[in-house]
Short mmCIF file of C-alpha atoms in Angstrom, two decimals:
data_model
loop_
_atom_site.label_atom_id
_atom_site.label_comp_id
_atom_site.label_asym_id
_atom_site.label_seq_id
_atom_site.Cartn_x
_atom_site.Cartn_y
_atom_site.Cartn_z
CA MET W 1 -83.20 -70.71 11.48
CA GLU W 2 -81.68 -69.97 14.75
CA SER W 3 -81.63 -66.23 14.80
CA ARG W 4 -79.82 -65.63 18.22
CA SER W 5 -76.91 -68.13 16.47
CA ILE W 6 -77.08 -66.27 13.50
CA LEU W 7 -76.80 -62.87 14.58
CA GLU W 8 -73.91 -63.78 16.98
CA THR W 9 -71.67 -65.18 14.63
CA ILE W 10 -72.23 -61.77 12.53
CA GLN W 11 -71.32 -60.07 15.13
CA MET W 12 -68.44 -61.67 16.22
CA ILE W 13 -66.99 -61.30 12.61
CA ASP W 14 -68.47 -57.50 12.07
CA GLU W 15 -67.86 -55.88 15.35
CA GLU W 16 -65.41 -58.21 17.10
CA ASN W 17 -62.66 -58.53 14.32
CA LEU W 18 -63.07 -62.03 14.39
CA ASP W 19 -61.18 -63.50 11.15
CA ILE W 20 -59.62 -66.33 9.59
CA ARG W 21 -56.01 -64.95 9.80
CA THR W 22 -54.44 -67.15 7.44
CA ILE W 23 -54.50 -70.46 5.32
CA THR W 24 -51.18 -71.44 4.62
CA MET W 25 -50.60 -74.16 2.49
CA GLY W 26 -47.26 -76.35 3.18
CA ILE W 27 -45.62 -77.76 0.33
CA SER W 28 -42.60 -79.69 0.34
CA LEU W 29 -39.49 -79.13 -1.69
CA LEU W 30 -37.73 -82.11 -1.09
CA ASP W 31 -38.54 -83.59 -4.73
CA CYS W 32 -37.19 -80.58 -6.05
CA ILE W 33 -33.08 -80.96 -4.86
CA ASP W 34 -31.13 -80.73 -7.67
CA SER W 35 -26.91 -80.69 -7.72
CA ASP W 36 -27.81 -77.94 -10.38
CA GLY W 37 -28.78 -74.92 -8.61
CA ALA W 38 -30.58 -73.59 -11.61
CA LYS W 39 -32.57 -76.84 -12.08
CA ALA W 40 -33.21 -76.97 -8.36
CA ARG W 41 -34.62 -73.71 -8.32
CA GLN W 42 -36.95 -74.28 -11.70
CA LYS W 43 -38.40 -76.95 -10.10
CA ILE W 44 -39.05 -75.08 -7.21
CA TYR W 45 -41.01 -72.48 -9.46
CA ASP W 46 -43.06 -74.97 -10.59
CA LYS W 47 -43.49 -77.15 -7.86
CA ILE W 48 -45.56 -74.07 -5.76
CA THR W 49 -46.98 -72.27 -8.63
CA THR W 50 -48.70 -75.62 -9.74
CA SER W 51 -49.41 -76.51 -5.93
CA ALA W 52 -50.98 -73.43 -4.78
CA GLN W 53 -52.91 -72.09 -8.14
CA ASP W 54 -55.98 -71.74 -7.02
CA LEU W 55 -55.07 -71.22 -2.94
CA VAL W 56 -56.30 -67.19 -3.49
CA LYS W 57 -59.30 -68.22 -5.73
CA VAL W 58 -59.99 -70.52 -3.24
CA ALA W 59 -60.17 -68.25 -0.13
CA GLY W 60 -61.70 -64.91 -2.18
CA GLU W 61 -64.92 -67.84 -2.91
CA ILE W 62 -64.94 -69.03 0.81
CA GLN W 63 -65.09 -65.21 1.50
CA THR W 64 -67.90 -64.75 -0.91
CA GLU W 65 -70.18 -67.91 -0.12
CA TYR W 66 -69.38 -67.73 4.39
CA GLY W 67 -69.02 -64.09 4.68
CA ILE W 68 -65.59 -64.84 6.62
CA PRO W 69 -62.89 -62.73 6.11
CA ILE W 70 -59.70 -64.58 4.93
CA ILE W 71 -56.76 -61.55 5.74
CA ASN W 72 -53.70 -63.64 4.24
CA LYS W 73 -53.08 -66.41 2.10
CA ARG W 74 -49.16 -67.66 2.48
CA ILE W 75 -47.05 -70.48 1.25
CA SER W 76 -44.84 -72.33 3.36
CA VAL W 77 -41.73 -74.73 2.01
CA THR W 78 -39.61 -76.77 3.25
CA PRO W 79 -36.43 -75.35 4.70
CA ILE W 80 -34.32 -73.90 2.29
CA ALA W 81 -30.88 -75.07 3.48
CA LEU W 82 -32.16 -78.63 3.04
CA VAL W 83 -33.06 -78.13 -0.22
CA ALA W 84 -30.34 -76.00 -1.63
CA ALA W 85 -27.58 -78.39 -0.17
CA ALA W 86 -27.04 -80.85 -2.59
CA SER W 87 -26.36 -77.80 -4.77
CA GLY W 88 -22.96 -76.23 -5.27
CA ASP W 89 -24.38 -73.01 -4.90
CA THR W 90 -22.40 -70.74 -2.65
CA ASP W 91 -25.45 -67.97 -1.72
CA TYR W 92 -28.32 -68.85 -1.69
CA VAL W 93 -30.07 -65.63 -2.58
CA ALA W 94 -31.25 -66.58 -5.37
CA TYR W 95 -33.77 -69.16 -3.62
CA ALA W 96 -35.51 -66.44 -1.99
CA GLN W 97 -35.56 -64.65 -5.61
CA THR W 98 -37.43 -67.51 -6.91
CA MET W 99 -39.48 -68.02 -3.94
CA GLU W 100 -40.45 -64.39 -4.08
CA ALA W 101 -41.39 -64.90 -7.73
CA ALA W 102 -43.27 -67.96 -7.24
CA ALA W 103 -45.41 -66.05 -4.72
CA GLN W 104 -46.15 -63.19 -6.54
CA ALA W 105 -47.23 -65.45 -10.23
CA ILE W 106 -49.99 -67.48 -7.68
CA GLY W 107 -50.58 -64.27 -5.45
CA VAL W 108 -49.84 -65.32 -1.63
CA ASP W 109 -49.08 -62.67 0.56
CA LEU W 110 -46.31 -64.46 1.84
CA ILE W 111 -43.84 -66.90 1.70
CA GLY W 112 -41.88 -68.40 4.93
CA GLY W 113 -38.92 -71.69 4.45
CA PHE W 114 -36.13 -69.24 3.93
CA SER W 115 -35.15 -71.64 6.71
CA ALA W 116 -32.08 -73.86 8.53
CA LEU W 117 -32.48 -76.23 11.54
CA VAL W 118 -29.57 -75.66 13.21
CA GLN W 119 -30.33 -76.70 16.51
CA LYS W 120 -27.55 -79.61 17.07
CA GLY W 121 -25.25 -77.90 14.57
CA TYR W 122 -24.93 -76.91 10.84
CA GLN W 123 -25.21 -79.47 7.62
CA SER W 124 -23.89 -77.57 4.55
CA GLY W 125 -26.37 -75.76 3.57
CA ASP W 126 -27.06 -73.95 6.68
CA ARG W 127 -24.37 -71.87 7.06
CA LYS W 128 -24.91 -70.56 3.68
CA LEU W 129 -28.44 -69.81 4.49
CA ILE W 130 -27.85 -68.05 7.39
CA ALA W 131 -25.19 -65.79 5.65
CA SER W 132 -27.71 -64.89 2.44
CA ILE W 133 -30.31 -63.84 5.25
CA PRO W 134 -29.82 -60.15 5.12
CA GLN W 135 -29.27 -60.14 1.32
CA ALA W 136 -32.23 -62.44 0.81
CA LEU W 137 -34.68 -60.43 2.82
CA ALA W 138 -33.18 -57.03 1.16
CA GLU W 139 -34.37 -58.46 -2.36
CA THR W 140 -37.54 -59.76 -1.86
CA SER W 141 -40.38 -58.56 0.08
CA ARG W 142 -42.50 -61.64 0.30
CA VAL W 143 -40.38 -64.27 1.55
CA CYS W 144 -39.85 -65.06 5.33
CA SER W 145 -36.63 -66.64 6.68
CA SER W 146 -36.71 -68.62 10.10
CA VAL W 147 -33.45 -70.57 11.78
CA ASN W 148 -34.04 -72.98 14.61
CA ILE W 149 -31.26 -72.37 17.37
CA GLY W 150 -32.55 -74.61 20.06
CA SER W 151 -34.69 -77.61 21.34
CA THR W 152 -35.69 -79.25 24.39
CA ARG W 153 -33.90 -82.35 22.65
CA ALA W 154 -31.11 -80.76 21.61
CA GLY W 155 -29.84 -78.08 23.67
CA ILE W 156 -28.54 -74.63 22.17
CA ASN W 157 -26.22 -73.85 19.53
CA LEU W 158 -24.64 -71.49 20.82
CA ASP W 159 -22.36 -70.31 18.19
CA ALA W 160 -25.92 -70.13 15.86
CA VAL W 161 -27.29 -67.73 18.72
CA GLY W 162 -23.54 -65.34 17.98
CA GLU W 163 -23.53 -65.57 14.24
CA LEU W 164 -27.69 -64.80 14.31
CA GLY W 165 -27.41 -61.47 16.48
CA ARG W 166 -24.63 -60.14 13.76
CA ILE W 167 -27.64 -61.45 10.89
CA ILE W 168 -29.95 -59.55 12.72
CA LYS W 169 -27.77 -56.27 12.96
CA GLN W 170 -27.05 -56.72 9.20
CA THR W 171 -30.38 -57.36 7.93
CA ALA W 172 -31.29 -54.03 9.91
CA ALA W 173 -28.46 -52.38 8.54
CA ILE W 174 -29.70 -52.58 4.94
CA ASP W 175 -33.42 -51.93 6.39
CA PRO W 176 -34.58 -51.99 10.10
CA VAL W 177 -38.14 -53.31 7.98
CA ASN W 178 -36.15 -56.78 6.90
CA CYS W 179 -36.14 -57.79 10.35
CA MET W 180 -39.76 -58.30 10.44
CA GLY W 181 -39.18 -61.34 8.11
CA LEU W 182 -36.82 -63.32 10.11
CA VAL W 183 -37.08 -65.06 13.44
CA VAL W 184 -35.31 -66.89 15.72
CA PHE W 185 -36.86 -69.54 17.55
CA ALA W 186 -36.25 -73.05 19.70
CA ASN W 187 -38.44 -75.77 19.62
CA ALA W 188 -39.98 -74.60 16.03
CA VAL W 189 -42.68 -76.68 14.78
CA GLU W 190 -43.02 -77.87 11.84
CA ASP W 191 -47.03 -77.36 10.66
CA ASN W 192 -46.99 -73.59 11.58
CA PRO W 193 -49.54 -71.21 9.37
CA PHE W 194 -48.00 -68.17 11.01
CA MET W 195 -45.34 -66.04 9.52
CA ALA W 196 -42.60 -64.95 9.42
CA GLY W 197 -41.53 -68.20 11.10
CA ALA W 198 -43.43 -70.87 8.81
CA PHE W 199 -41.81 -73.62 7.39
CA HIS W 200 -43.03 -77.12 6.21
CA GLY W 201 -41.60 -79.28 8.32
CA VAL W 202 -39.32 -82.65 7.27
CA GLY W 203 -41.49 -84.91 8.39
CA GLU W 204 -45.22 -83.25 6.86
CA ALA W 205 -47.15 -84.89 3.71
CA ASP W 206 -46.09 -83.83 0.35
CA ARG W 207 -48.74 -80.68 0.87
CA ILE W 208 -50.84 -79.68 3.58
CA ILE W 209 -53.46 -76.63 3.99
CA ASN W 210 -53.09 -75.16 7.28
CA VAL W 211 -55.27 -72.44 9.05
CA GLY W 212 -54.57 -69.79 11.72
CA ILE W 213 -57.55 -67.99 13.35
CA SER W 214 -57.41 -64.37 14.96
CA GLY W 215 -60.38 -63.61 17.25
CA PRO W 216 -59.09 -61.57 20.57
CA GLY W 217 -61.69 -59.08 19.96
CA VAL W 218 -64.07 -61.55 20.61
CA VAL W 219 -62.43 -62.97 23.80
CA LYS W 220 -62.31 -59.54 24.86
CA ARG W 221 -66.10 -58.76 24.50
CA ALA W 222 -66.93 -62.66 25.84
CA LEU W 223 -65.40 -61.46 28.85
CA GLU W 224 -66.89 -57.98 29.39
CA GLN W 225 -70.00 -59.64 30.21
CA VAL W 226 -68.36 -61.68 33.24
CA ARG W 227 -67.10 -58.55 35.11
CA GLY W 228 -65.94 -58.69 38.84
CA GLN W 229 -67.05 -62.49 38.41
CA ARG W 230 -64.52 -65.14 40.23
CA ILE W 231 -61.48 -66.18 37.48
CA ASP W 232 -62.78 -69.51 37.41
CA VAL W 233 -66.29 -68.11 35.11
CA VAL W 234 -63.44 -66.21 33.17
CA SER W 235 -61.62 -69.48 32.49
CA GLU W 236 -65.02 -71.05 31.35
CA GLN W 237 -65.94 -68.06 29.45
CA ILE W 238 -63.04 -67.58 27.40
CA LYS W 239 -62.49 -71.67 26.44
CA LYS W 240 -66.65 -71.35 25.52
CA THR W 241 -65.10 -68.41 23.19
CA ALA W 242 -62.50 -69.74 21.94
CA PHE W 243 -64.36 -72.77 21.04
CA LYS W 244 -66.78 -70.76 18.53
CA VAL W 245 -63.38 -68.88 17.10
CA THR W 246 -61.64 -72.44 16.95
CA ARG W 247 -64.85 -73.69 14.89
CA MET W 248 -64.56 -71.47 12.26
CA GLY W 249 -61.03 -72.49 11.72
CA GLN W 250 -61.67 -75.54 11.44
CA PHE W 251 -64.69 -75.26 8.76
CA VAL W 252 -62.75 -72.82 6.68
CA GLY W 253 -59.37 -75.74 6.44
CA THR W 254 -62.21 -78.34 5.61
CA VAL W 255 -63.79 -76.72 2.85
CA ALA W 256 -60.46 -75.28 1.38
CA SER W 257 -59.04 -78.65 2.27
CA GLN W 258 -61.97 -80.15 -0.40
CA ARG W 259 -61.96 -77.56 -3.11
CA LEU W 260 -57.89 -77.27 -3.63
CA GLY W 261 -57.77 -81.33 -3.15
CA VAL W 262 -54.65 -80.79 -0.44
CA PRO W 263 -55.37 -82.62 3.18
CA PHE W 264 -56.03 -80.61 6.30
CA GLY W 265 -53.49 -80.46 8.26
CA ILE W 266 -54.20 -78.16 11.66
CA VAL W 267 -55.82 -75.36 13.57
CA ASP W 268 -53.30 -73.07 15.10
CA LEU W 269 -55.50 -71.97 18.01
CA SER W 270 -53.95 -68.65 18.48
CA LEU W 271 -55.06 -65.57 19.32
CA ALA W 272 -53.40 -63.34 17.03
CA PRO W 273 -53.65 -59.42 17.54
CA THR W 274 -53.59 -56.52 15.06
CA PRO W 275 -53.33 -52.98 15.49
CA ASN W 276 -56.75 -52.29 14.91
CA GLU W 277 -58.89 -50.86 18.03
CA GLY W 278 -60.65 -53.82 19.69
CA ASP W 279 -58.13 -56.85 18.62
CA SER W 280 -55.50 -56.68 21.44
CA VAL W 281 -54.50 -59.28 23.30
CA ALA W 282 -53.21 -56.80 25.85
CA GLU W 283 -56.86 -55.62 25.88
CA ILE W 284 -57.75 -59.41 27.12
CA LEU W 285 -55.21 -59.25 30.23
CA GLU W 286 -56.79 -55.29 31.14
CA GLU W 287 -60.31 -56.86 31.19
CA ILE W 288 -58.99 -59.63 33.19
CA GLY W 289 -58.39 -57.12 35.63
CA LEU W 290 -55.04 -55.62 35.50
CA GLU W 291 -54.70 -51.87 35.37
CA SER W 292 -52.58 -52.22 32.55
CA VAL W 293 -50.22 -54.86 30.92
CA GLY W 294 -47.36 -55.03 32.24
CA ALA W 295 -48.78 -54.89 36.05
CA PRO W 296 -47.73 -57.48 38.24
CA GLY W 297 -49.74 -60.55 37.50
CA THR W 298 -49.47 -60.10 34.03
CA THR W 299 -47.82 -63.28 33.75
CA ALA W 300 -50.84 -65.33 35.55
CA ALA W 301 -53.73 -63.56 33.54
CA LEU W 302 -51.94 -64.35 30.22
CA ALA W 303 -51.21 -68.12 31.64
CA LEU W 304 -54.85 -68.58 32.31
CA LEU W 305 -55.60 -67.00 28.84
CA ASN W 306 -52.99 -69.34 26.86
CA ASP W 307 -54.36 -72.61 28.54
CA ALA W 308 -58.46 -71.57 28.30
CA VAL W 309 -57.66 -70.81 25.09
CA LYS W 310 -56.24 -74.01 23.84
CA LYS W 311 -58.50 -76.42 25.93
CA GLY W 312 -61.76 -74.16 24.60
CA GLY W 313 -60.24 -74.84 20.76
CA VAL W 314 -58.70 -78.55 20.84
CA MET W 315 -62.59 -79.60 21.35
CA ALA W 316 -63.42 -77.72 18.31
CA CYS W 317 -60.76 -79.33 15.56
CA GLU W 318 -59.95 -82.65 14.36
CA HIS W 319 -56.41 -82.22 14.94
CA VAL W 320 -54.72 -78.96 16.43
CA GLY W 321 -50.97 -77.82 15.66
CA GLY W 322 -48.90 -74.59 15.08
CA LEU W 323 -47.84 -72.32 17.46
CA SER W 324 -50.95 -72.71 19.43
CA GLY W 325 -51.48 -69.98 21.41
CA ALA W 326 -51.49 -65.86 22.38
CA PHE W 327 -49.50 -64.10 20.61
CA ILE W 328 -47.60 -60.94 22.35
CA PRO W 329 -45.92 -58.62 19.23
CA VAL W 330 -45.98 -55.38 20.53
CA SER W 331 -46.20 -53.45 17.46
CA GLU W 332 -49.39 -55.52 16.08
CA ASP W 333 -51.08 -54.55 19.53
CA ALA W 334 -52.42 -50.87 19.84
CA GLU W 335 -52.49 -51.66 23.93
CA MET W 336 -49.23 -53.42 23.92
CA ILE W 337 -47.74 -50.58 22.36
CA ARG W 338 -49.32 -47.76 24.44
CA ALA W 339 -48.26 -49.65 27.80
CA VAL W 340 -44.58 -49.75 26.39
CA GLU W 341 -44.84 -46.01 25.39
CA ALA W 342 -46.29 -45.43 28.75
CA GLY W 343 -43.18 -47.48 30.55
CA ARG W 344 -45.49 -49.77 31.64
CA LEU W 345 -44.35 -53.03 30.13
CA GLY W 346 -40.95 -53.62 29.29
CA LEU W 347 -38.62 -56.11 28.07
CA GLU W 348 -38.08 -57.74 30.76
CA LYS W 349 -41.71 -58.57 31.40
CA LEU W 350 -42.26 -59.45 28.47
CA GLU W 351 -40.00 -62.20 28.90
CA ALA W 352 -41.59 -63.39 31.64
CA MET W 353 -44.64 -63.51 29.35
CA THR W 354 -43.42 -65.78 26.94
CA ALA W 355 -42.41 -68.24 29.44
CA VAL W 356 -46.26 -68.97 29.44
CA CYS W 357 -47.61 -68.01 26.05
CA SER W 358 -46.41 -68.33 22.46
CA VAL W 359 -44.03 -67.01 21.10
CA GLY W 360 -41.98 -64.97 22.69
CA LEU W 361 -40.14 -61.80 22.00
CA ASP W 362 -41.87 -60.50 18.71
CA MET W 363 -41.86 -57.79 16.73
CA ILE W 364 -39.69 -55.55 19.39
CA ALA W 365 -37.89 -52.29 18.27
CA ILE W 366 -34.29 -52.13 20.39
CA PRO W 367 -32.25 -49.46 20.71
CA GLY W 368 -29.93 -49.05 17.16
CA ASP W 369 -26.48 -49.19 19.00
CA THR W 370 -27.81 -52.58 20.66
CA SER W 371 -24.74 -54.89 20.56
CA ALA W 372 -25.08 -58.19 18.53
CA ALA W 373 -24.38 -59.69 21.03
CA SER W 374 -26.86 -58.40 23.18
CA ILE W 375 -29.34 -59.26 20.57
CA SER W 376 -27.74 -62.95 20.90
CA GLY W 377 -28.18 -62.73 24.51
CA MET W 378 -31.53 -61.97 24.27
CA ILE W 379 -32.21 -65.20 21.73
CA ALA W 380 -30.03 -67.39 24.21
CA ASP W 381 -32.49 -66.11 27.00
CA GLU W 382 -35.50 -66.62 25.33
CA ALA W 383 -34.41 -70.29 23.67
CA ALA W 384 -33.18 -71.34 27.39
CA ILE W 385 -37.21 -70.42 28.11
CA GLY W 386 -37.85 -72.63 25.56
CA MET W 387 -35.34 -75.81 25.88
CA ILE W 388 -36.36 -75.77 29.68
CA ASN W 389 -40.18 -75.64 29.75
CA ASN W 390 -40.50 -77.91 26.95
CA LYS W 391 -42.53 -74.82 24.55
CA THR W 392 -41.48 -72.80 20.98
CA THR W 393 -39.75 -69.67 22.02
CA ALA W 394 -38.62 -66.94 19.49
CA VAL W 395 -36.82 -63.72 18.75
CA ARG W 396 -37.90 -61.32 16.25
CA VAL W 397 -36.34 -57.63 17.16
CA ILE W 398 -35.68 -55.05 15.29
CA PRO W 399 -32.51 -52.91 16.02
CA ALA W 400 -33.21 -49.66 14.13
CA PRO W 401 -30.41 -47.86 13.00
CA GLY W 402 -29.80 -44.29 14.17
CA LYS W 403 -33.00 -44.65 16.51
CA THR W 404 -32.90 -44.89 20.13
CA VAL W 405 -35.40 -44.90 23.51
CA GLY W 406 -38.34 -42.85 22.87
CA ASP W 407 -38.64 -43.31 18.94
CA GLN W 408 -40.74 -45.54 16.88
CA VAL W 409 -40.52 -47.80 13.67
CA GLU W 410 -43.09 -47.92 11.57
CA PHE W 411 -43.87 -51.52 9.84
CA GLY W 412 -47.53 -50.30 7.87
CA GLY W 413 -50.57 -52.42 7.83
CA LEU W 414 -50.82 -55.66 9.70
CA PHE W 415 -47.49 -54.82 11.32
CA GLY W 416 -48.07 -51.82 13.02
CA ARG W 417 -45.82 -49.40 14.82
CA ALA W 418 -42.93 -49.86 17.16
CA PRO W 419 -41.93 -47.54 19.77
CA VAL W 420 -37.74 -48.24 20.62
CA MET W 421 -37.60 -50.06 24.31
CA PRO W 422 -34.45 -50.14 26.72
CA VAL W 423 -32.25 -53.00 26.44
CA ASN W 424 -29.96 -53.65 29.50
CA PRO W 425 -27.03 -52.31 28.67
CA SER W 426 -24.61 -54.82 30.43
CA GLN W 427 -22.93 -56.92 27.52
CA PRO W 428 -23.23 -60.68 27.45
CA GLN W 429 -20.29 -60.31 25.14
CA ALA W 430 -17.63 -62.66 26.89
CA PHE W 431 -20.43 -65.57 27.28
CA ILE W 432 -21.66 -65.60 23.75
CA ALA W 433 -18.16 -65.39 22.49
CA ARG W 434 -17.28 -68.36 23.95
CA GLY W 435 -19.69 -70.49 21.11
CA GLY W 436 -19.99 -74.15 21.42
CA HIS W 437 -23.14 -75.54 22.13
CA ILE W 438 -25.39 -76.03 25.71
CA PRO W 439 -26.28 -79.23 26.46
CA ALA W 440 -29.55 -80.89 26.42
CA PRO W 441 -31.39 -79.89 29.75
CA ILE W 442 -32.55 -83.48 31.80
CA HIS W 443 -36.37 -84.21 32.41
CA SER W 444 -36.27 -84.88 35.26
CA PHE W 445 -35.88 -83.07 39.41
CA LYS W 446 -38.13 -80.84 37.56
CA ASN W 447 -38.34 -77.67 40.19
CA MET M 1 -80.02 -75.94 -5.09
CA MET M 2 -78.10 -72.67 -2.75
CA ARG M 3 -79.65 -72.23 0.06
CA VAL M 4 -78.36 -69.07 2.13
CA ILE M 5 -79.26 -66.96 5.29
CA VAL M 6 -80.01 -63.63 4.10
CA THR M 7 -80.18 -61.21 7.06
CA VAL M 8 -80.70 -57.68 6.89
CA ILE M 9 -80.48 -55.00 8.99
CA GLY M 10 -80.47 -51.05 9.33
CA ASN M 11 -83.09 -48.31 10.48
CA ASP M 12 -86.80 -49.15 10.75
CA HIS M 13 -88.64 -47.85 7.73
CA VAL M 14 -92.01 -48.78 5.67
CA GLY M 15 -91.35 -51.00 2.72
CA ILE M 16 -88.49 -53.10 3.75
CA VAL M 17 -89.93 -56.52 4.13
CA ALA M 18 -91.63 -55.37 0.43
CA ALA M 19 -88.31 -54.03 -1.05
CA VAL M 20 -86.55 -57.41 0.18
CA ALA M 21 -89.58 -59.33 -1.04
CA THR M 22 -89.88 -58.00 -4.35
CA GLU M 23 -85.79 -58.26 -5.02
CA LEU M 24 -85.98 -61.88 -3.86
CA THR M 25 -88.95 -62.53 -6.29
CA LYS M 26 -86.88 -60.67 -9.37
CA LEU M 27 -84.18 -62.85 -8.81
CA ASN M 28 -86.36 -66.11 -8.74
CA ILE M 29 -85.37 -66.50 -4.86
CA ASN M 30 -87.61 -68.65 -3.16
CA ILE M 31 -87.72 -67.64 1.06
CA VAL M 32 -87.98 -71.48 2.66
CA ASP M 33 -88.05 -69.65 6.43
CA MET M 34 -88.20 -65.88 8.00
CA SER M 35 -88.18 -63.55 11.11
CA GLN M 36 -87.74 -60.31 11.61
CA THR M 37 -87.90 -58.82 15.24
CA ILE M 38 -86.48 -54.79 16.17
CA MET M 39 -83.20 -55.30 17.96
CA ASP M 40 -81.64 -52.35 20.14
CA GLN M 41 -84.25 -49.49 17.20
CA SER M 42 -82.33 -51.69 14.58
CA PHE M 43 -84.96 -53.78 12.22
CA THR M 44 -83.70 -57.01 12.12
CA MET M 45 -84.90 -59.78 9.38
CA MET M 46 -83.11 -62.96 8.46
CA LEU M 47 -84.33 -65.22 6.19
CA LEU M 48 -83.85 -68.82 5.06
CA ALA M 49 -83.55 -67.95 1.23
CA GLU M 50 -83.87 -71.04 -1.75
CA TRP M 51 -82.46 -71.06 -5.44
CA ASP M 52 -81.39 -72.94 -9.03
CA ASP M 53 -77.39 -72.38 -8.51
CA GLN M 54 -77.41 -72.98 -12.41
CA GLN M 55 -79.83 -70.29 -12.78
CA LEU M 56 -78.08 -68.04 -10.45
CA SER M 57 -74.68 -67.86 -9.04
CA LEU M 58 -74.24 -67.03 -5.10
CA ALA M 59 -71.73 -63.94 -5.98
CA ASP M 60 -74.84 -61.93 -8.98
CA ALA M 61 -77.57 -63.16 -5.75
CA LYS M 62 -74.47 -61.53 -3.07
CA GLN M 63 -73.98 -58.67 -5.51
CA ALA M 64 -78.17 -57.49 -6.34
CA LEU M 65 -78.81 -57.84 -2.99
CA THR M 66 -75.83 -55.84 -1.27
CA ALA M 67 -77.19 -52.86 -4.45
CA LEU M 68 -80.79 -53.01 -2.78
CA GLY M 69 -79.14 -52.93 0.80
CA GLN M 70 -77.03 -49.31 0.00
CA ARG M 71 -80.00 -48.11 -1.90
CA ASN M 72 -81.86 -48.16 0.70
CA ASP M 73 -79.48 -47.67 3.51
CA LEU M 74 -79.85 -51.25 5.16
CA THR M 75 -77.01 -54.03 5.91
CA ILE M 76 -77.55 -56.86 4.21
CA ARG M 77 -75.76 -60.21 4.19
CA VAL M 78 -75.50 -63.50 2.12
CA GLN M 79 -74.24 -66.33 3.52
CA ARG M 80 -74.20 -69.96 3.14
CA GLN M 81 -75.98 -71.87 6.13
CA SER M 82 -73.32 -74.08 6.66
CA VAL M 83 -70.82 -71.96 8.34
CA PHE M 84 -73.64 -70.67 11.22
CA ASP M 85 -74.04 -74.52 11.81
CA ALA M 86 -70.30 -75.03 12.13
CA ILE M 87 -69.27 -72.17 14.83
CA GLN M 88 -72.80 -72.39 16.73
CA LYS M 89 -73.03 -76.30 17.09
CA ILE M 90 -71.33 -79.18 18.24
#
């Protein structure tokens, strides 16, 4: 019995908010495709509710037996645009309602996969799905939607970029809070356990268990022990801490996979903040030595953090996947919110930060009168960063109707609150209106 | 057999070890290993406990010990041992 290790582990969980952020079961719906939409939806409901009927129970058992908090139990499914395309349906809201009903029946928090992959072009189901997003998110509370509009290999679908700017505005017009269920990706990954962007890729197995960890508080506390020391020491300390945090993810995933009889996929090595005090990625950056997140040096500190987390985590688990990096969702990080409110962190700096971490402009409230073209411009910029740098990037912004800079949007719970941030007023209208496709980039002459 | 780590943390006072040991006896739980110290003015005890899980479920044992902790102003945790090994050992 090693008292010190036991106490350290307990401290990580109790005082530093270490938890398993999510156990996500990925479920393929490709065998639910049917030319009759009603039949397809029945098959979808049946497959989800039988595949994942024990997910919540098993997560509860693990939590009780091992004393590890497991915050969310989630489902990701094959992008519905692919599953529904064979049906004659012209509107896919009913599919979202089926996902909602299945999620409710098995008691999971969220279900992702109301998604389309249009980085190269639209198949027949994609346009219908995208058009259904505002209504689908309005009529459900657990369904999450994502659209991949670009990739390093395919370039950027500028038609989709333009359309999603309008879709985000329409979604916000019904209720701005619905926007937190919609992510626009470039280089979306197929095994991401985190919402709102999780979907079950077509290259994945029939069913799979993926685990997302958390733990910014643990890293922050570990860095307090090396104040004033060289940056090399900081990097080492983050690696060691990330190793332990990730081991817990590997352990929980292994146990869950055995008990559910579903293969274990990946651990997502992410530092996911919550609005709770001491559970903030921004606080880690400040512990590294920035007066406030947003100060010059922020991008460099974040790059080091992101890289060290991966280096420590990779050795700790069998398979790494998902988004794997530090998240910087503004509304979900108390210190990030403070920096925005103090005028120390703006959209431009956040955009720079997304070039070196996961995932993108995330959970950011912007003025309600921001044009659809401006939102599309933000999406295009993020997609370009992802496309050129071979990484996943995303946009999840909330144009809050009637609100302006200085106001805030409340999401509640883990999603926190977002101060409305100013957007550059000059318009990209003519650029977005061109439509078409930004060609895939060249992979040589990297400068 | 169920093997768990029981940790007891709280303000030091007379009779903590006795109270925990008595409860474990009542539950027919055997103590395999044990250590106790005062850390940062806190009473800190850790023990490796073992019992026949056909006779007593982990959830029931946990509930009984948590309740004991509440009565005595202590935090008592019950966790299966493997989680500590998984996190701390390569």
